[in-house]
mmCIF file of C-alpha atoms in Angstrom:
data_model
loop_
_atom_site.group_PDB
_atom_site.id
_atom_site.type_symbol
_atom_site.label_atom_id
_atom_site.label_comp_id
_atom_site.label_asym_id
_atom_site.label_seq_id
_atom_site.Cartn_x
_atom_site.Cartn_y
_atom_site.Cartn_z
ATOM 1 C CA MET X 1 47.755 61.699 89.903
ATOM 2 C CA SER X 2 44.477 62.483 88.162
ATOM 3 C CA GLU X 3 43.181 66.027 87.777
ATOM 4 C CA ARG X 4 40.355 65.339 90.084
ATOM 5 C CA ALA X 5 42.647 63.878 92.855
ATOM 6 C CA LEU X 6 44.965 66.791 92.369
ATOM 7 C CA THR X 7 42.145 69.235 92.857
ATOM 8 C CA ALA X 8 41.053 67.444 95.926
ATOM 9 C CA SER X 9 44.507 67.502 97.470
ATOM 10 C CA GLU X 10 44.772 71.181 96.700
ATOM 11 C CA ASP X 11 41.392 71.728 98.397
ATOM 12 C CA GLU X 12 42.454 69.929 101.572
ATOM 13 C CA PRO X 13 44.304 72.697 103.355
ATOM 14 C CA LEU X 14 41.625 75.310 102.387
ATOM 15 C CA VAL X 15 38.871 73.018 103.641
ATOM 16 C CA LYS X 16 40.685 72.420 106.938
ATOM 17 C CA ALA X 17 41.223 76.155 107.347
ATOM 18 C CA ALA X 18 37.547 76.966 106.550
ATOM 19 C CA GLN X 19 36.470 74.269 109.042
ATOM 20 C CA ARG X 20 38.425 76.318 111.686
ATOM 21 C CA GLY X 21 36.368 79.338 110.778
ATOM 22 C CA ASP X 22 38.641 80.866 108.153
ATOM 23 C CA MET X 23 36.341 82.666 105.812
ATOM 24 C CA GLU X 24 39.088 83.784 103.432
ATOM 25 C CA ALA X 25 39.914 80.071 102.774
ATOM 26 C CA TYR X 26 36.290 79.407 102.135
ATOM 27 C CA GLU X 27 36.175 82.250 99.677
ATOM 28 C CA GLN X 28 38.938 80.743 97.794
ATOM 29 C CA LEU X 29 36.985 77.428 97.610
ATOM 30 C CA VAL X 30 33.973 79.351 96.334
ATOM 31 C CA ALA X 31 36.025 81.132 93.768
ATOM 32 C CA LYS X 32 37.518 77.800 92.595
ATOM 33 C CA HIS X 33 34.267 75.758 92.299
ATOM 34 C CA ARG X 34 31.558 78.252 91.810
ATOM 35 C CA ASP X 35 31.247 77.717 88.070
ATOM 36 C CA LYS X 36 30.865 73.986 88.440
ATOM 37 C CA ILE X 37 28.061 74.442 91.101
ATOM 38 C CA TYR X 38 26.402 76.989 89.100
ATOM 39 C CA ALA X 39 26.535 74.845 85.986
ATOM 40 C CA ARG X 40 24.918 71.984 87.829
ATOM 41 C CA ALA X 41 22.209 74.080 89.072
ATOM 42 C CA TYR X 42 21.645 75.642 85.613
ATOM 43 C CA SER X 43 21.420 72.211 84.006
ATOM 44 C CA MET X 44 18.708 71.190 86.432
ATOM 45 C CA MET X 45 16.810 74.373 86.644
ATOM 46 C CA ARG X 46 17.080 75.842 83.061
ATOM 47 C CA ASN X 47 16.864 79.358 84.587
ATOM 48 C CA GLU X 48 19.744 81.728 85.169
ATOM 49 C CA ASP X 49 18.294 83.407 88.207
ATOM 50 C CA ASP X 50 17.172 80.223 89.917
ATOM 51 C CA ALA X 51 20.707 78.733 89.222
ATOM 52 C CA ILE X 52 22.373 81.746 90.753
ATOM 53 C CA ASP X 53 20.140 81.815 93.859
ATOM 54 C CA LEU X 54 20.358 78.074 94.382
ATOM 55 C CA SER X 55 24.238 77.947 93.974
ATOM 56 C CA GLN X 56 24.454 80.893 96.391
ATOM 57 C CA GLU X 57 22.240 78.982 98.880
ATOM 58 C CA ALA X 58 24.401 75.916 98.453
ATOM 59 C CA TRP X 59 27.525 77.799 99.381
ATOM 60 C CA VAL X 60 25.888 79.224 102.549
ATOM 61 C CA LYS X 61 24.737 75.738 103.489
ATOM 62 C CA GLY X 62 28.208 74.372 102.696
ATOM 63 C CA TRP X 63 29.669 76.789 105.180
ATOM 64 C CA GLN X 64 27.128 75.833 107.801
ATOM 65 C CA ARG X 65 27.733 72.128 107.370
ATOM 66 C CA LEU X 66 31.436 72.243 106.814
ATOM 67 C CA VAL X 67 32.235 70.540 110.115
ATOM 68 C CA GLN X 68 30.343 67.594 108.862
ATOM 69 C CA PHE X 69 32.492 67.247 105.866
ATOM 70 C CA GLN X 70 34.771 64.244 106.599
ATOM 71 C CA GLY X 71 36.546 64.028 103.233
ATOM 72 C CA GLU X 72 34.911 60.714 102.032
ATOM 73 C CA SER X 73 34.339 62.368 98.687
ATOM 74 C CA SER X 74 36.138 65.457 97.143
ATOM 75 C CA PHE X 75 35.023 68.796 98.336
ATOM 76 C CA ALA X 76 33.577 69.646 94.935
ATOM 77 C CA THR X 77 31.610 66.346 94.897
ATOM 78 C CA TRP X 78 30.203 67.189 98.418
ATOM 79 C CA MET X 79 29.179 70.708 97.298
ATOM 80 C CA THR X 80 27.610 69.374 94.119
ATOM 81 C CA ARG X 81 25.385 67.004 96.180
ATOM 82 C CA ILE X 82 24.319 69.979 98.284
ATOM 83 C CA VAL X 83 23.269 72.057 95.179
ATOM 84 C CA ILE X 84 21.557 69.031 93.569
ATOM 85 C CA ASN X 85 19.422 68.449 96.692
ATOM 86 C CA LEU X 86 18.429 72.134 96.824
ATOM 87 C CA CYS X 87 17.487 71.983 93.106
ATOM 88 C CA LEU X 88 15.417 68.720 93.647
ATOM 89 C CA ASP X 89 13.638 70.390 96.598
ATOM 90 C CA GLN X 90 12.922 73.542 94.406
ATOM 91 C CA LEU X 91 11.705 71.402 91.539
ATOM 92 C CA ARG X 92 9.348 69.491 93.867
ATOM 93 C CA LYS X 93 8.017 72.725 95.246
ATOM 94 C CA GLN X 94 7.378 74.031 91.738
ATOM 95 C CA LYS X 95 5.674 70.774 90.748
ATOM 96 C CA ARG X 96 3.176 70.996 93.520
ATOM 97 C CA HIS X 97 1.973 74.151 91.997
ATOM 98 C CA ARG X 98 1.583 72.777 88.576
ATOM 99 C CA THR X 99 -0.456 70.011 87.070
ATOM 100 C CA GLU X 100 1.233 67.415 84.829
ATOM 101 C CA SER X 101 0.586 67.733 81.176
ATOM 102 C CA ILE X 102 -1.018 64.946 79.148
ATOM 103 C CA GLU X 103 2.155 64.578 77.060
ATOM 104 C CA MET X 104 4.204 63.947 80.209
ATOM 105 C CA MET X 105 1.784 61.354 81.503
ATOM 106 C CA ASP X 106 2.150 59.506 78.233
ATOM 107 C CA GLU X 107 5.893 59.728 78.569
ATOM 108 C CA GLU X 108 5.770 58.364 82.204
ATOM 109 C CA SER X 109 3.634 55.381 80.982
ATOM 110 C CA GLY X 110 6.436 54.484 78.570
ATOM 111 C CA GLY X 111 6.170 53.517 74.972
ATOM 112 C CA VAL X 112 6.515 56.872 73.163
ATOM 113 C CA GLU X 113 10.342 56.511 72.905
ATOM 114 C CA ARG X 114 9.922 53.153 71.211
ATOM 115 C CA GLN X 115 8.160 54.819 68.189
ATOM 116 C CA MET X 116 11.026 57.092 67.586
ATOM 117 C CA PRO X 117 13.164 56.315 64.585
ATOM 118 C CA VAL X 118 16.850 55.643 65.426
ATOM 119 C CA VAL X 119 19.172 58.557 64.643
ATOM 120 C CA THR X 120 21.785 56.974 62.433
ATOM 121 C CA VAL X 121 24.086 59.931 61.947
ATOM 122 C CA ASN X 122 25.799 61.609 64.798
ATOM 123 C CA PRO X 123 24.020 64.963 64.808
ATOM 124 C CA THR X 124 26.739 66.778 66.747
ATOM 125 C CA GLU X 125 29.610 65.610 64.534
ATOM 126 C CA ARG X 126 31.847 68.482 63.089
ATOM 127 C CA LEU X 127 30.184 71.119 65.246
ATOM 128 C CA GLU X 128 32.129 73.935 66.838
ATOM 129 C CA ARG X 129 32.142 73.614 70.610
ATOM 130 C CA ALA X 130 30.143 76.768 71.191
ATOM 131 C CA GLU X 131 27.497 75.730 68.605
ATOM 132 C CA LEU X 132 27.300 72.275 70.089
ATOM 133 C CA ARG X 133 26.732 73.699 73.505
ATOM 134 C CA GLN X 134 24.047 76.022 72.246
ATOM 135 C CA ARG X 135 22.224 73.127 70.441
ATOM 136 C CA ILE X 136 22.328 70.854 73.476
ATOM 137 C CA ASP X 137 21.151 73.729 75.679
ATOM 138 C CA LYS X 138 18.177 74.228 73.435
ATOM 139 C CA ALA X 139 17.312 70.504 73.329
ATOM 140 C CA LEU X 140 17.737 70.115 77.077
ATOM 141 C CA GLY X 141 15.328 72.984 77.511
ATOM 142 C CA GLN X 142 12.664 71.080 75.600
ATOM 143 C CA LEU X 143 12.803 68.024 77.866
ATOM 144 C CA SER X 144 10.484 67.816 80.842
ATOM 145 C CA GLU X 145 11.982 68.380 84.332
ATOM 146 C CA THR X 146 11.797 64.733 85.311
ATOM 147 C CA HIS X 147 13.483 63.522 82.173
ATOM 148 C CA ARG X 148 16.184 66.231 82.329
ATOM 149 C CA THR X 149 16.810 65.583 86.051
ATOM 150 C CA ALA X 150 17.341 61.882 85.350
ATOM 151 C CA LEU X 151 19.639 62.698 82.532
ATOM 152 C CA VAL X 152 21.654 65.240 84.602
ATOM 153 C CA LEU X 153 22.114 62.922 87.456
ATOM 154 C CA CYS X 154 23.198 60.132 85.288
ATOM 155 C CA GLU X 155 25.280 61.992 82.595
ATOM 156 C CA PHE X 156 26.811 64.888 84.610
ATOM 157 C CA GLU X 157 26.827 63.525 88.161
ATOM 158 C CA GLY X 158 27.524 59.981 87.159
ATOM 159 C CA LEU X 159 25.176 58.532 89.689
ATOM 160 C CA GLU X 160 24.037 54.937 89.555
ATOM 161 C CA TYR X 161 20.423 53.937 88.768
ATOM 162 C CA LYS X 162 19.719 53.249 92.445
ATOM 163 C CA GLU X 163 21.090 56.573 93.581
ATOM 164 C CA ILE X 164 18.995 58.437 90.987
ATOM 165 C CA ALA X 165 15.994 56.521 92.176
ATOM 166 C CA GLN X 166 16.642 57.513 95.697
ATOM 167 C CA ALA X 167 17.174 61.174 94.814
ATOM 168 C CA MET X 168 14.004 61.312 92.684
ATOM 169 C CA HIS X 169 11.795 59.204 95.089
ATOM 170 C CA CYS X 170 10.902 56.658 92.289
ATOM 171 C CA SER X 171 11.695 53.060 91.349
ATOM 172 C CA ILE X 172 14.844 51.992 89.345
ATOM 173 C CA GLY X 173 12.513 50.949 86.583
ATOM 174 C CA THR X 174 11.062 54.459 86.342
ATOM 175 C CA VAL X 175 14.622 55.874 86.257
ATOM 176 C CA MET X 176 15.532 53.628 83.423
ATOM 177 C CA SER X 177 12.441 54.512 81.408
ATOM 178 C CA ARG X 178 12.960 58.257 82.064
ATOM 179 C CA LEU X 179 16.540 58.101 81.094
ATOM 180 C CA PHE X 180 15.792 56.216 77.985
ATOM 181 C CA TYR X 181 13.092 58.559 76.889
ATOM 182 C CA ALA X 182 15.386 61.511 77.663
ATOM 183 C CA ARG X 183 18.329 60.233 75.651
ATOM 184 C CA ARG X 184 16.052 59.223 72.634
ATOM 185 C CA LYS X 185 14.208 62.475 72.653
ATOM 186 C CA LEU X 186 17.418 64.517 72.934
ATOM 187 C CA ALA X 187 18.910 62.533 69.988
ATOM 188 C CA ALA X 188 15.798 63.243 67.962
ATOM 189 C CA LEU X 189 15.838 66.911 68.915
ATOM 190 C CA LEU X 190 19.593 67.302 68.108
ATOM 191 C CA ALA X 191 18.835 65.738 64.736
ATOM 192 C CA ASP X 192 15.865 68.048 64.109
ATOM 193 C CA LEU X 193 17.788 71.123 65.038
ATOM 194 C CA LYS X 194 20.536 70.052 62.546
ATOM 195 C CA LYS X 195 17.973 69.677 59.798
ATOM 196 C CA THR X 196 16.278 72.999 60.442
ATOM 197 C CA GLU X 197 19.512 74.997 60.666
ATOM 198 C CA MET K 1 13.635 44.387 69.906
ATOM 199 C CA ASN K 2 11.283 44.715 72.941
ATOM 200 C CA GLN K 3 11.283 47.387 75.575
ATOM 201 C CA ASP K 4 12.968 45.288 78.128
ATOM 202 C CA PHE K 5 15.929 44.636 75.787
ATOM 203 C CA GLN K 6 16.158 48.427 74.923
ATOM 204 C CA LEU K 7 16.406 49.256 78.558
ATOM 205 C CA LYS K 8 19.067 46.489 79.034
ATOM 206 C CA LEU K 9 20.904 47.890 76.121
ATOM 207 C CA GLN K 10 21.012 51.302 77.878
ATOM 208 C CA ALA K 11 22.076 49.634 81.122
ATOM 209 C CA TYR K 12 24.835 48.045 79.221
ATOM 210 C CA LEU K 13 26.024 51.422 78.139
ATOM 211 C CA ASP K 14 25.786 52.814 81.693
ATOM 212 C CA GLY K 15 27.659 49.808 83.090
ATOM 213 C CA GLU K 16 24.768 48.712 85.216
ATOM 214 C CA LEU K 17 24.448 45.106 84.001
ATOM 215 C CA THR K 18 25.742 41.878 85.632
ATOM 216 C CA GLU K 19 28.349 39.810 83.850
ATOM 217 C CA ARG K 20 25.739 37.344 82.604
ATOM 218 C CA ASP K 21 23.459 40.126 81.315
ATOM 219 C CA THR K 22 26.464 41.847 79.609
ATOM 220 C CA ARG K 23 27.302 38.572 77.798
ATOM 221 C CA GLU K 24 23.646 38.188 76.608
ATOM 222 C CA VAL K 25 23.527 41.720 75.345
ATOM 223 C CA GLU K 26 26.823 41.423 73.497
ATOM 224 C CA ALA K 27 25.590 38.263 71.849
ATOM 225 C CA VAL K 28 22.532 40.019 70.604
ATOM 226 C CA LEU K 29 24.507 43.036 69.469
ATOM 227 C CA ALA K 30 26.691 40.828 67.385
ATOM 228 C CA GLY K 31 23.842 39.646 65.128
ATOM 229 C CA ASP K 32 21.277 42.530 65.392
ATOM 230 C CA PRO K 33 22.136 45.737 63.295
ATOM 231 C CA GLU K 34 19.024 47.503 64.829
ATOM 232 C CA ALA K 35 20.290 46.958 68.360
ATOM 233 C CA ARG K 36 23.743 48.104 67.276
ATOM 234 C CA ALA K 37 22.254 51.343 65.740
ATOM 235 C CA LEU K 38 20.301 52.050 68.927
ATOM 236 C CA LEU K 39 23.453 51.616 71.041
ATOM 237 C CA THR K 40 25.349 53.916 68.739
ATOM 238 C CA GLU K 41 22.507 56.603 69.082
ATOM 239 C CA LEU K 42 22.558 56.282 72.940
ATOM 240 C CA ARG K 43 26.331 56.571 72.969
ATOM 241 C CA ASN K 44 26.457 59.688 70.656
ATOM 242 C CA THR K 45 23.998 61.405 72.977
ATOM 243 C CA THR K 46 26.146 60.624 75.989
ATOM 244 C CA ASP K 47 29.304 61.877 74.177
ATOM 245 C CA ALA K 48 27.562 65.082 73.081
ATOM 246 C CA LEU K 49 26.672 65.829 76.735
ATOM 247 C CA ALA K 50 30.164 65.142 78.036
ATOM 248 C CA ASP K 51 31.531 68.651 78.007
ATOM 249 C CA PHE K 52 28.205 70.551 78.116
ATOM 250 C CA GLU K 53 28.719 71.876 81.705
ATOM 251 C CA THR K 54 32.401 72.781 81.247
ATOM 252 C CA ASP K 55 31.516 75.933 79.348
ATOM 253 C CA LEU K 56 28.863 77.238 81.688
ATOM 254 C CA LYS K 57 30.048 80.152 83.778
ATOM 255 C CA LEU K 58 28.462 81.932 86.648
ATOM 256 C CA PRO K 59 27.464 85.356 85.208
ATOM 257 C CA GLU K 60 28.550 87.300 88.324
ATOM 258 C CA THR K 61 31.925 88.609 89.293
ATOM 259 C CA ARG K 62 33.877 86.807 92.068
ATOM 260 C CA ASP K 63 33.621 89.727 94.475
ATOM 261 C CA PHE K 64 29.919 90.325 93.997
ATOM 262 C CA PHE K 65 28.924 86.680 94.362
ATOM 263 C CA TRP K 66 31.114 86.233 97.490
ATOM 264 C CA SER K 67 29.751 89.329 99.079
ATOM 265 C CA LYS K 68 26.195 88.017 98.776
ATOM 266 C CA ILE K 69 27.182 84.662 100.311
ATOM 267 C CA GLN K 70 29.174 86.425 103.137
ATOM 268 C CA ARG K 71 26.227 88.658 103.945
ATOM 269 C CA GLN K 72 23.866 85.666 104.094
ATOM 270 C CA ILE K 73 26.227 83.713 106.303
ATOM 271 C CA GLN K 74 26.700 86.632 108.702
ATOM 272 C CA ARG K 75 22.934 87.300 108.783
ATOM 273 C CA GLN K 76 22.324 83.671 109.745
ATOM 274 C CA ASP K 77 25.136 83.637 112.377
ATOM 275 C CA THR K 78 23.562 86.743 114.005
ATOM 276 C CA LEU K 79 20.185 84.983 114.012
ATOM 277 C CA ALA K 80 21.741 81.923 115.644
ATOM 278 C CA GLU K 81 23.388 83.942 118.331
ATOM 279 C CA ARG K 82 20.339 86.027 119.150
ATOM 280 C CA PRO K 83 18.304 84.471 121.956
ATOM 281 C CA THR K 84 14.931 83.259 120.584
ATOM 282 C CA PRO K 85 12.085 85.352 122.063
ATOM 283 C CA VAL K 86 9.928 83.173 124.428
ATOM 284 C CA PRO K 87 6.331 83.126 123.469
ATOM 285 C CA PHE K 88 3.721 84.573 125.945
ATOM 286 C CA TRP K 89 2.262 81.289 126.894
ATOM 287 C CA ARG K 90 5.619 79.844 127.705
ATOM 288 C CA ARG K 91 6.403 82.810 130.026
ATOM 289 C CA LEU K 92 3.261 82.050 131.947
ATOM 290 C CA LEU K 93 4.165 78.327 132.109
ATOM 291 C CA ILE K 94 6.702 78.549 134.872
ATOM 292 C CA PRO K 95 4.677 80.698 137.435
ATOM 293 C CA THR K 96 1.543 78.618 136.708
ATOM 294 C CA GLY K 97 3.476 75.360 137.122
ATOM 295 C CA ALA K 98 4.901 76.477 140.445
ATOM 296 C CA PHE K 99 1.551 77.503 141.742
ATOM 297 C CA ALA K 100 0.155 74.132 140.664
ATOM 298 C CA VAL K 101 2.939 72.364 142.485
ATOM 299 C CA LEU K 102 2.324 74.385 145.695
ATOM 300 C CA VAL K 103 -1.468 73.658 145.520
ATOM 301 C CA LEU K 104 -0.675 69.943 145.093
ATOM 302 C CA VAL K 105 1.797 69.961 148.086
ATOM 303 C CA GLY K 106 -0.760 71.775 150.177
ATOM 304 C CA TRP K 107 -3.527 69.307 149.271
ATOM 305 C CA ILE K 108 -1.257 66.337 149.910
ATOM 306 C CA GLY K 109 -0.257 67.801 153.243
ATOM 307 C CA PHE K 110 -3.825 68.363 154.217
ATOM 308 C CA LYS K 111 -4.738 64.882 153.259
ATOM 309 C CA SER K 112 -1.900 63.434 155.211
ATOM 310 C CA PHE K 113 -1.987 65.544 158.469
ATOM 311 C CA GLY K 114 -5.543 66.622 158.476
ATOM 312 C CA PRO K 115 -8.616 64.514 159.427
ATOM 313 C CA ALA K 116 -8.369 60.943 158.135
ATOM 314 C CA SER K 117 -11.478 61.351 156.031
ATOM 315 C CA ASP K 118 -14.560 63.423 155.756
ATOM 316 C CA THR K 119 -16.826 60.606 156.564
ATOM 317 C CA GLU K 120 -14.833 59.204 159.491
ATOM 318 C CA ALA K 121 -14.418 62.557 161.230
ATOM 319 C CA ALA K 122 -17.684 64.111 160.129
ATOM 320 C CA VAL K 123 -19.055 64.374 163.599
ATOM 321 C CA VAL K 124 -16.953 64.703 166.747
ATOM 322 C CA GLU K 125 -18.590 65.006 170.072
ATOM 323 C CA THR K 126 -16.701 66.077 173.135
ATOM 324 C CA PHE K 127 -18.247 66.035 176.618
ATOM 325 C CA LEU K 128 -16.852 68.338 179.075
ATOM 326 C CA THR K 129 -18.492 67.051 182.094
ATOM 327 C CA ASP K 130 -16.780 69.279 184.454
ATOM 328 C CA ALA K 131 -17.831 72.392 182.662
ATOM 329 C CA GLY K 132 -21.268 71.011 181.941
ATOM 330 C CA ALA K 133 -20.688 71.628 178.273
ATOM 331 C CA MET K 134 -20.789 69.457 175.149
ATOM 332 C CA THR K 135 -19.116 70.312 172.002
ATOM 333 C CA TYR K 136 -20.342 69.202 168.598
ATOM 334 C CA ARG K 137 -18.085 69.459 165.458
ATOM 335 C CA ASP K 138 -19.246 68.776 161.993
ATOM 336 C CA GLU K 139 -16.254 68.597 159.687
ATOM 337 C CA VAL K 140 -18.268 68.363 156.534
ATOM 338 C CA GLU K 141 -20.103 71.523 157.281
ATOM 339 C CA GLY K 142 -17.219 73.127 159.034
ATOM 340 C CA MET K 143 -19.539 73.960 161.995
ATOM 341 C CA THR K 144 -18.940 73.708 165.752
ATOM 342 C CA VAL K 145 -21.764 73.776 168.209
ATOM 343 C CA VAL K 146 -21.177 74.051 171.957
ATOM 344 C CA TRP K 147 -24.009 72.887 174.320
ATOM 345 C CA LEU K 148 -23.940 74.525 177.675
ATOM 346 C CA SER K 149 -26.302 73.046 180.291
ATOM 347 C CA TYR K 150 -27.534 75.554 182.871
ATOM 348 C CA PRO K 151 -27.219 75.141 185.692
ATOM 349 C CA ALA K 152 -24.154 72.880 185.048
ATOM 350 C CA GLU K 153 -24.599 69.271 185.765
ATOM 351 C CA ASN K 154 -22.017 69.268 188.410
ATOM 352 C CA GLU K 155 -23.767 72.222 190.076
ATOM 353 C CA PHE K 156 -26.854 70.024 190.338
ATOM 354 C CA ALA K 157 -24.844 67.528 192.036
ATOM 355 C CA GLU K 158 -23.443 70.043 194.415
ATOM 356 C CA PHE K 159 -26.988 71.259 195.244
ATOM 357 C CA GLU K 160 -28.183 67.742 195.728
#
């Protein structure tokens, strides 16, 4: 049995108890998955306070909607989708209060990523785990929200292009362009960070 | 290598291509070192991200984080149980509606059981020959006039 399947089967009695209103069971589920939910919120928001608030809100929503959970996916996946939706809503709200930068409009129109030279050496090779994490964290922070979101939904959540397009309210073509740009820019940033260090 | 092929290469990495497109990309990859280099770069980025989230930990203790969630759940449960205050205009709606219904019923009753119509029954004249009186009723004006002949017509007859 895979690790994921094992976790899902371990969660089942806790989920059933929580669905009957057992808050202690729900607390155990929170304790077990809180880091994962927080990590996803942090990857999308790039802000510790926002990530804490949104993951907390996700757990409250999870409790309120628990009766709707039928077990089609694992409980952790179900909770992750809740926090992703909350993050997307929050990002949309923030976006409404901001104007898009010229750089971002250029990126959206495509073409910038084609000018970038291919990074031939793996910039993350032989790095310590902590150092690698720090470097990726910094590079992710330099991506625009739309590019980072596409990357997070694809790389971390493992969503298909059409699912990402649905979540981000755009076309599959746009998802592909954003993803391509995000990956190429990330590679360039990681290479630059290696050079400057 | 054009943009369409670059995106196709990425879709190949993500397992989003049809069998036919996969074969096409693999054929290009076999003879194009530039395409292979780009695929390696994309793959390295994907691999670098693989364990990124694993090390991210929520910077709050288990008890503190749970206490905030629990408080919010309880607050929202209380809000859900509390009856929603009815706005002023909705409180007026029921008596006003009832009054309107009463007026309507009264009006329908008047129309059904009252005079057939204002024009038809505008003037009703009644001759009371025995009393030597004539009554005139104007429904539109809501006025009744009684004519009394003096001496009464039947009295004349008696005298005659």
